């Protein structure tokens, strides 16, 4: 597939890395020649230095025969115009735009993106995606990572294995025998920095980070088996009252199980805006690192602190300070993936990577077949793909044990006739089934082959 990626920042670079690694024809466009050079030096991509919305620049990028354009520059307006030019001048079939401004995302204005107006096929909102990710972290405080699949009926959880975990040093195949009714399966293990898909004889050791796919009804029981306790979040402090913090606070206000929320925002105008938009939430204007202000927010009684300012180091320091003042759990927004290894030593319980969240959203619309969701794990090390099995798939009609999955691939959940089930070797995968597959990055092309469809579906 021929893809043009407009914007060579963190998101654009990561998307280019994904797609080029899968042998797609990728061209990166950015008006910053240094960013373009970085992409072409590190990745198997072509690069064009210039403004993405200029027709002659897109012409140089090969827009005449491109299959898809992804507009992910830092400007909403440039992304919108780029999609318009891609449609009107070059008839590019698939157009994805990243838009940040809330006004562009209001549902009542959704007609703006119709093909006869501003022809954008998919709108990605980083702030909305990150806010949703933050809410999921708050819902699963024992997990450092979490994502929902199959309409919310299946949950992926990242769990750090402690020394007192009841099931350490136990082969995974024995867990199936011990907990025969548990609809959960370990799909990935990170050990000493390396992520792999475990086999049935593998064991879990203290210090491992495990990715577990579970039926949503079995999440609490799964956490107990892995030695985790589930705490209800009744008091939450949000440090950072920008778009993300405001969205999270609004959602928490609307919940039936009332959550007491306090927001700390350093910028006075942003604090005033948040105070006007929120009804029951207390907004404090000041520095989230100020011990006196944290005390005023009753941080020692808070169940969780969510640090979502626009500065990674501030988020990390605020999370550490909140924990030191008695807060039970700390979640930090981290853009720089090189800082992620510091989370555990600093005692930060969970983090949100906006780049990973946005990349996951974009990949969902790129994958072949009836792909419904894609979630990127770590630094593009693995993906979890939700898809529908079609009649043309090599999996259709086969028992699970007979399907030739690569070593880095594990089937985590299957929905059959509306019911989510734990996969077993004797299970027959049928047309219409919905599957959730964990795959290491190197095995994504093979998973796409297993989900392949006829040309009519592209």
Coordinates of C-alpha atoms in Angstrom, one line a residue:
X1 CA 0.0 0.0 0.0
X2 CA 1.3 3.5 -0.8
X3 CA 0.9 5.9 2.1
X4 CA 1.7 9.6 2.5
X5 CA 2.3 10.7 6.1
X6 CA 2.2 14.5 6.6
X7 CA 4.0 15.5 9.7
X8 CA 7.3 13.9 10.9
X9 CA 6.8 14.6 14.6
X10 CA 6.5 11.9 17.2
X11 CA 3.1 10.5 15.9
X12 CA 4.1 10.7 12.2
X13 CA 7.5 9.2 12.8
X14 CA 6.0 6.3 14.8
X15 CA 3.3 5.6 12.1
X16 CA 6.0 5.7 9.4
X17 CA 8.1 3.2 11.5
X18 CA 5.1 0.8 11.8
X19 CA 4.1 0.9 8.1
X20 CA 7.6 0.9 6.6
X21 CA 8.5 -2.1 8.8
X22 CA 5.6 -3.9 7.1
X23 CA 7.1 -3.1 3.6
X24 CA 4.5 -0.5 2.6
X25 CA 5.6 2.3 0.3
X26 CA 5.8 5.3 2.7
X27 CA 6.6 8.9 2.0
X28 CA 7.0 11.4 4.8
X29 CA 6.2 15.1 4.3
X30 CA 7.2 17.9 6.7
X31 CA 8.2 21.6 6.3
X32 CA 11.1 20.9 8.8
X33 CA 13.9 19.4 6.6
X34 CA 15.7 18.1 9.7
X35 CA 12.7 16.0 10.8
X36 CA 12.4 14.6 7.2
X37 CA 16.1 13.8 7.2
X38 CA 15.8 12.0 10.6
X39 CA 13.0 9.9 9.2
X40 CA 14.7 9.0 5.9
X41 CA 18.0 8.2 7.8
X42 CA 16.4 5.9 10.3
X43 CA 13.5 4.3 8.3
X44 CA 13.0 2.8 4.9
X45 CA 10.8 5.8 3.7
X46 CA 11.1 8.5 1.2
X47 CA 11.0 12.1 2.4
X48 CA 9.8 15.5 1.0
X49 CA 10.6 18.8 2.7
X50 CA 7.7 21.2 2.2
X51 CA 4.2 22.3 3.3
X52 CA 1.9 19.3 3.2
X53 CA -1.1 21.4 2.1
X54 CA 0.6 22.6 -1.1
X55 CA -0.6 20.6 -4.2
X56 CA 2.9 20.6 -5.8
X57 CA 4.4 19.2 -2.6
X58 CA 1.9 16.3 -2.5
X59 CA 2.5 15.8 -6.2
X60 CA 6.2 15.3 -5.4
X61 CA 5.2 12.9 -2.7
X62 CA 3.4 10.7 -5.2
X63 CA -0.2 11.7 -4.4
X64 CA -1.4 10.7 -7.9
X65 CA -1.3 7.0 -7.1
X66 CA -1.4 7.0 -3.2
X67 CA -3.9 4.8 -1.4
X68 CA -4.0 6.7 1.8
X69 CA -2.9 10.0 3.3
X70 CA -2.4 10.6 7.1
X71 CA -2.4 14.3 8.0
X72 CA -0.7 14.5 11.4
X73 CA 1.0 17.9 11.4
X74 CA 0.8 20.2 14.5
X75 CA -1.8 22.4 12.8
X76 CA -5.5 21.4 12.6
X77 CA -6.1 23.7 9.7
X78 CA -3.1 22.4 7.7
X79 CA -4.4 18.8 8.3
X80 CA -7.9 19.7 7.1
X81 CA -6.7 21.6 3.9
X82 CA -4.3 18.7 3.2
X83 CA -7.2 16.2 3.1
X84 CA -9.2 18.6 0.9
X85 CA -6.4 18.9 -1.6
X86 CA -5.8 15.1 -1.4
X87 CA -9.5 14.6 -2.3
X88 CA -10.1 17.4 -4.8
X89 CA -6.9 17.3 -6.8
X90 CA -5.5 13.7 -6.4
X91 CA -8.6 11.6 -5.5
X92 CA -6.8 9.8 -2.7
X93 CA -9.3 7.1 -1.5
X94 CA -8.5 7.2 2.3
X95 CA -7.9 10.4 4.3
X96 CA -7.1 10.5 8.0
X97 CA -6.7 13.8 9.9
X98 CA -5.5 14.5 13.4
X99 CA -7.5 17.4 14.9
X100 CA -7.0 18.9 18.4
X101 CA -9.3 21.9 18.7
X102 CA -12.5 21.0 20.5
X103 CA -14.7 23.2 18.2
X104 CA -13.8 21.0 15.2
X105 CA -14.8 17.9 17.2
X106 CA -18.3 18.9 18.4
X107 CA -20.8 16.4 17.2
X108 CA -23.3 18.9 15.9
X109 CA -20.8 20.0 13.3
X110 CA -19.9 16.5 12.1
X111 CA -21.5 17.2 8.7
X112 CA -18.4 19.4 8.0
X113 CA -16.5 16.2 7.2
X114 CA -18.8 14.8 4.5
X115 CA -17.3 14.1 1.1
X116 CA -19.1 17.0 -0.5
X117 CA -17.8 19.4 2.2
X118 CA -14.4 18.8 3.9
X119 CA -13.8 15.2 2.8
X120 CA -12.0 13.6 5.8
X121 CA -12.8 9.9 6.2
X122 CA -11.4 9.5 9.8
X123 CA -10.9 12.2 12.4
X124 CA -8.5 11.4 15.2
X125 CA -8.5 13.5 18.4
X126 CA -5.4 13.0 20.6
X127 CA -6.9 14.8 23.6
X128 CA -10.1 12.8 23.5
X129 CA -8.2 9.5 23.1
X130 CA -5.8 10.4 25.9
X131 CA -8.7 11.4 28.2
X132 CA -10.4 8.1 27.5
X133 CA -7.1 6.3 28.3
X134 CA -6.8 8.2 31.6
X135 CA -10.3 7.2 32.6
X136 CA -9.5 3.6 31.9
X137 CA -6.4 3.8 34.1
X138 CA -8.5 5.2 36.9
X139 CA -11.0 2.3 36.4
X140 CA -8.2 -0.3 36.8
X141 CA -5.9 1.2 39.4
X142 CA -4.0 -2.1 39.9
X143 CA -2.9 -2.1 36.2
X144 CA -0.1 0.0 34.7
X145 CA -1.8 -0.4 31.2
X146 CA -5.3 -1.2 30.2
X147 CA -7.5 -1.2 27.1
X148 CA -11.0 -2.5 26.3
X149 CA -12.0 -4.7 23.3
X150 CA -15.1 -6.4 22.0
X151 CA -17.3 -3.5 22.9
X152 CA -16.0 -3.4 26.5
X153 CA -16.6 -7.2 27.1
X154 CA -12.9 -8.0 27.1
X155 CA -10.1 -6.1 28.9
X156 CA -6.4 -6.1 28.3
X157 CA -4.5 -5.4 31.6
X158 CA -0.8 -4.8 32.1
X159 CA 0.1 -6.1 35.6
X160 CA 3.4 -5.8 37.4
X161 CA 4.2 -9.1 39.2
X162 CA 5.2 -8.6 42.8
X163 CA 7.2 -11.1 45.0
X164 CA 4.0 -12.0 46.9
X165 CA 2.0 -12.8 43.8
X166 CA 0.3 -16.2 44.5
X167 CA 1.0 -17.7 41.1
X168 CA 4.7 -16.9 40.5
X169 CA 6.9 -19.9 39.4
X170 CA 3.8 -21.6 38.1
X171 CA 3.6 -22.9 34.5
X172 CA 0.9 -21.1 32.6
X173 CA -0.7 -24.4 31.6
X174 CA -1.3 -25.2 35.3
X175 CA -3.2 -22.0 35.7
X176 CA -5.7 -23.2 33.2
X177 CA -6.2 -26.4 35.3
X178 CA -6.3 -24.5 38.6
X179 CA -8.8 -21.9 37.4
X180 CA -10.8 -23.8 34.8
X181 CA -13.7 -21.3 34.7
X182 CA -11.5 -18.2 34.6
X183 CA -11.9 -16.4 31.2
X184 CA -8.4 -14.9 31.2
X185 CA -5.2 -15.6 29.4
X186 CA -1.6 -14.3 29.6
X187 CA -0.8 -13.0 26.1
X188 CA 2.5 -11.2 26.7
X189 CA 5.3 -11.0 29.3
X190 CA 8.0 -8.4 29.5
X191 CA 11.1 -9.7 31.3
X192 CA 14.4 -7.8 31.8
X193 CA 13.2 -5.3 29.1
X194 CA 12.2 -7.9 26.5
X195 CA 8.6 -8.5 25.5
X196 CA 7.6 -12.0 24.3
X197 CA 4.5 -14.1 23.7
X198 CA 4.7 -16.9 26.3
X199 CA 4.2 -20.7 25.7
X200 CA 2.2 -23.0 27.9
X201 CA 5.3 -24.2 29.9
X202 CA 6.5 -20.7 30.6
X203 CA 6.3 -19.4 34.2
X204 CA 5.7 -16.0 35.7
X205 CA 8.5 -14.5 37.9
X206 CA 8.6 -11.7 40.3
X207 CA 9.5 -8.5 38.5
X208 CA 7.8 -9.5 35.2
X209 CA 5.3 -7.2 33.6
X210 CA 2.4 -9.4 32.2
X211 CA -0.3 -8.5 29.7
X212 CA -3.5 -10.4 30.5
X213 CA -6.6 -10.6 28.4
X214 CA -9.7 -11.1 30.5
X215 CA -13.5 -11.2 30.1
X216 CA -14.7 -8.0 31.8
X217 CA -16.8 -9.9 34.2
X218 CA -13.7 -11.8 35.4
X219 CA -11.4 -8.7 35.8
X220 CA -11.8 -8.5 39.6
X221 CA -11.2 -12.3 40.1
X222 CA -8.1 -12.1 37.7
X223 CA -6.6 -9.3 39.7
X224 CA -7.1 -11.3 43.0
X225 CA -5.4 -14.3 41.4
X226 CA -2.4 -12.1 40.4
X227 CA -2.2 -10.7 43.9
X228 CA -3.8 -7.3 43.2
X229 CA -6.5 -5.6 45.2
X230 CA -9.2 -3.5 43.6
X231 CA -9.8 -0.1 45.3
X232 CA -12.8 2.1 44.4
X233 CA -11.7 5.6 43.4
X234 CA -13.7 8.0 45.4
X235 CA -11.3 11.0 45.6
X236 CA -9.2 12.0 42.6
X237 CA -6.8 15.0 42.2
X238 CA -6.0 16.1 38.7
X239 CA -2.9 18.2 38.1
X240 CA -3.3 20.0 34.8
X241 CA -6.5 21.7 33.8
X242 CA -6.0 21.8 30.1
X243 CA -8.1 19.9 27.5
X244 CA -7.3 16.5 28.8
X245 CA -7.7 17.3 32.5
X246 CA -11.0 19.1 31.8
X247 CA -12.4 16.2 29.8
X248 CA -11.5 13.7 32.5
X249 CA -13.0 15.9 35.3
X250 CA -16.3 16.4 33.3
X251 CA -16.6 12.6 32.8
X252 CA -16.0 11.9 36.5
X253 CA -18.6 14.5 37.4
X254 CA -21.2 12.7 35.3
X255 CA -20.8 9.3 36.8
X256 CA -23.5 7.9 39.0
X257 CA -21.1 6.6 41.6
X258 CA -20.0 10.0 42.7
X259 CA -16.3 10.8 42.6
X260 CA -14.9 13.8 44.4
X261 CA -12.5 15.6 42.0
X262 CA -10.1 18.5 42.6
X263 CA -8.2 20.1 39.7
X264 CA -4.9 22.0 40.1
X265 CA -3.9 24.3 37.2
X266 CA -1.0 26.6 37.1
X267 CA -2.2 28.9 34.3
X268 CA -4.8 31.3 35.7
X269 CA -6.9 31.6 32.5
X270 CA -7.0 27.9 32.1
X271 CA -8.0 27.5 35.8
X272 CA -10.8 30.1 35.3
X273 CA -12.0 28.3 32.2
X274 CA -12.1 24.9 34.0
X275 CA -13.9 26.4 37.0
X276 CA -16.6 27.8 34.6
X277 CA -17.0 24.5 32.8
X278 CA -17.2 22.3 35.9
X279 CA -20.1 22.2 38.3
X280 CA -19.1 20.1 41.4
X281 CA -15.3 20.1 40.9
X282 CA -13.0 22.4 43.0
X283 CA -10.4 24.1 40.8
X284 CA -7.2 25.4 42.5
X285 CA -4.9 27.9 40.8
X286 CA -1.3 27.1 41.5
X287 CA 1.7 24.8 41.1
X288 CA 1.0 21.1 41.4
X289 CA 4.5 20.6 42.9
X290 CA 3.6 23.0 45.8
X291 CA 3.3 20.9 49.0
X292 CA 0.9 23.5 50.6
X293 CA -1.4 23.5 47.6
X294 CA -1.4 19.7 47.5
X295 CA -2.3 19.7 51.2
X296 CA -5.2 22.1 50.4
X297 CA -6.4 19.6 47.8
X298 CA -6.3 16.9 50.6
X299 CA -3.8 14.8 48.6
X300 CA -3.1 12.6 51.6
X301 CA -6.7 11.3 51.4
X302 CA -6.8 11.0 47.6
X303 CA -7.2 7.6 46.0
X304 CA -5.4 8.7 42.9
X305 CA -3.6 11.6 41.3
X306 CA -3.7 12.1 37.6
X307 CA -0.8 14.3 36.3
X308 CA -1.7 15.6 32.8
X309 CA 0.2 18.9 32.3
X310 CA 2.0 19.5 28.9
X311 CA 5.4 18.8 30.5
X312 CA 6.6 15.2 31.0
X313 CA 9.1 16.1 33.8
X314 CA 6.5 18.1 35.7
X315 CA 4.1 15.2 35.5
X316 CA 6.7 12.8 36.8
X317 CA 7.8 15.1 39.7
X318 CA 4.1 15.9 40.6
X319 CA 3.3 12.2 40.7
X320 CA 6.3 11.4 42.9
X321 CA 5.5 14.3 45.2
X322 CA 1.8 13.3 45.5
X323 CA 2.8 9.8 46.4
X324 CA 5.3 11.1 49.0
X325 CA 2.5 13.1 50.6
X326 CA 0.2 10.1 51.0
X327 CA -1.7 9.7 47.8
X328 CA -2.4 6.0 47.1
X329 CA -1.9 5.9 43.4
X330 CA -0.2 8.1 40.8
X331 CA -0.7 8.2 37.0
X332 CA 1.5 10.4 34.8
X333 CA 1.1 11.5 31.1
X334 CA 4.5 10.8 29.4
X335 CA 5.2 11.8 25.8
X336 CA 8.9 10.8 25.8
X337 CA 9.1 6.9 25.6
X338 CA 12.7 7.0 26.9
X339 CA 11.3 8.1 30.3
X340 CA 9.1 5.1 30.7
X341 CA 11.7 2.9 32.4
X342 CA 11.9 5.5 35.2
X343 CA 8.3 5.0 36.1
X344 CA 8.7 1.9 38.3
X345 CA 11.9 3.1 40.2
X346 CA 10.1 6.4 40.9
X347 CA 7.0 4.6 42.3
X348 CA 4.7 5.9 39.6
X349 CA 1.9 3.3 39.3
X350 CA 0.8 3.9 35.7
X351 CA 1.5 6.1 32.7
X352 CA -0.3 7.2 29.5
X353 CA 1.7 7.6 26.3
X354 CA -0.3 10.0 24.0
X355 CA 1.8 9.0 21.0
X356 CA 1.0 5.3 21.5
X357 CA -2.7 6.1 22.0
X358 CA -2.9 8.2 18.8
X359 CA -0.8 5.6 16.8
X360 CA -3.3 2.9 17.9
X361 CA -6.2 5.0 16.7
X362 CA -4.6 5.5 13.3
X363 CA -3.5 1.9 12.8
X364 CA -7.1 0.8 13.4
X365 CA -8.0 2.3 10.1
X366 CA -5.0 0.9 8.2
X367 CA -5.0 -2.7 9.0
X368 CA -6.5 -5.1 6.4
X369 CA -9.6 -7.1 6.9
X370 CA -12.5 -6.3 9.2
X371 CA -10.2 -4.8 11.8
X372 CA -12.3 -3.1 14.6
X373 CA -9.5 -2.0 17.0
X374 CA -5.7 -1.9 17.3
X375 CA -3.7 -1.1 20.4
X376 CA 0.0 -0.5 20.3
X377 CA 2.0 -1.8 23.2
X378 CA 5.3 -0.2 24.5
X379 CA 7.6 1.4 22.0
X380 CA 5.8 -0.2 19.0
X381 CA 6.9 -3.6 20.2
X382 CA 3.6 -5.3 19.8
X383 CA -0.1 -4.8 18.8
X384 CA -3.4 -6.2 20.0
X385 CA -5.7 -6.4 17.1
X386 CA -9.5 -7.0 17.2
X387 CA -11.0 -8.3 14.0
X388 CA -13.9 -10.2 12.5
X389 CA -13.1 -13.5 10.8
X390 CA -14.3 -13.6 7.2
X391 CA -14.9 -16.5 4.9
X392 CA -11.7 -15.8 3.0
X393 CA -9.6 -16.0 6.2
X394 CA -7.2 -19.0 6.4
X395 CA -8.5 -19.3 10.0
X396 CA -12.1 -19.9 9.1
X397 CA -13.3 -23.4 9.8
X398 CA -10.1 -24.6 11.6
X399 CA -9.6 -25.7 15.1
X400 CA -7.4 -23.3 17.0
X401 CA -4.6 -25.9 17.5
X402 CA -4.4 -26.4 13.8
X403 CA -3.9 -22.8 12.9
X404 CA -0.2 -22.0 12.1
X405 CA 0.3 -19.0 14.4
X406 CA 3.9 -17.5 14.6
X407 CA 5.7 -17.8 17.9
X408 CA 5.0 -14.2 18.7
X409 CA 1.2 -14.4 18.3
X410 CA -1.5 -15.5 20.8
X411 CA -5.2 -15.5 20.5
X412 CA -6.5 -13.7 23.6
X413 CA -10.3 -13.8 23.3
X414 CA -13.1 -14.9 20.9
X415 CA -16.7 -13.7 20.7
X416 CA -19.0 -16.4 19.3
X417 CA -22.7 -15.9 18.8
X418 CA -22.5 -12.8 21.1
X419 CA -20.6 -14.5 23.9
X420 CA -17.0 -13.9 24.8
X421 CA -15.0 -17.1 25.4
X422 CA -11.5 -18.0 26.4
X423 CA -9.7 -19.7 23.5
X424 CA -9.0 -23.4 23.7
X425 CA -7.1 -25.7 21.3
X426 CA -10.3 -27.6 20.4
X427 CA -12.2 -24.4 19.6
X428 CA -13.2 -24.0 15.9
X429 CA -12.8 -20.5 14.6
X430 CA -15.8 -19.8 12.3
X431 CA -16.8 -17.1 9.9
X432 CA -18.3 -14.2 11.8
X433 CA -16.3 -14.8 15.0
X434 CA -14.6 -11.8 16.5
X435 CA -11.1 -12.4 17.7
X436 CA -8.6 -10.4 19.7
X437 CA -5.0 -11.3 18.8
X438 CA -1.7 -10.3 20.6
X439 CA 1.2 -10.1 18.1
X440 CA 4.7 -8.9 18.3
X441 CA 5.5 -6.2 15.7
X442 CA 7.5 -8.6 13.5
X443 CA 4.6 -10.9 13.1
X444 CA 1.9 -8.3 12.2
X445 CA 2.2 -9.1 8.4
X446 CA 1.4 -12.8 9.1
X447 CA -1.6 -11.8 11.3
X448 CA -2.9 -9.7 8.4
X449 CA -2.5 -12.7 6.1
X450 CA -4.6 -14.8 8.6
X451 CA -7.2 -12.0 8.5
X452 CA -7.0 -11.6 4.7
X453 CA -10.1 -10.7 2.7
X454 CA -11.0 -10.5 -0.9
X455 CA -10.2 -7.3 -2.9
X456 CA -13.8 -6.2 -2.6
X457 CA -13.2 -5.3 1.1
X458 CA -10.3 -2.9 0.5

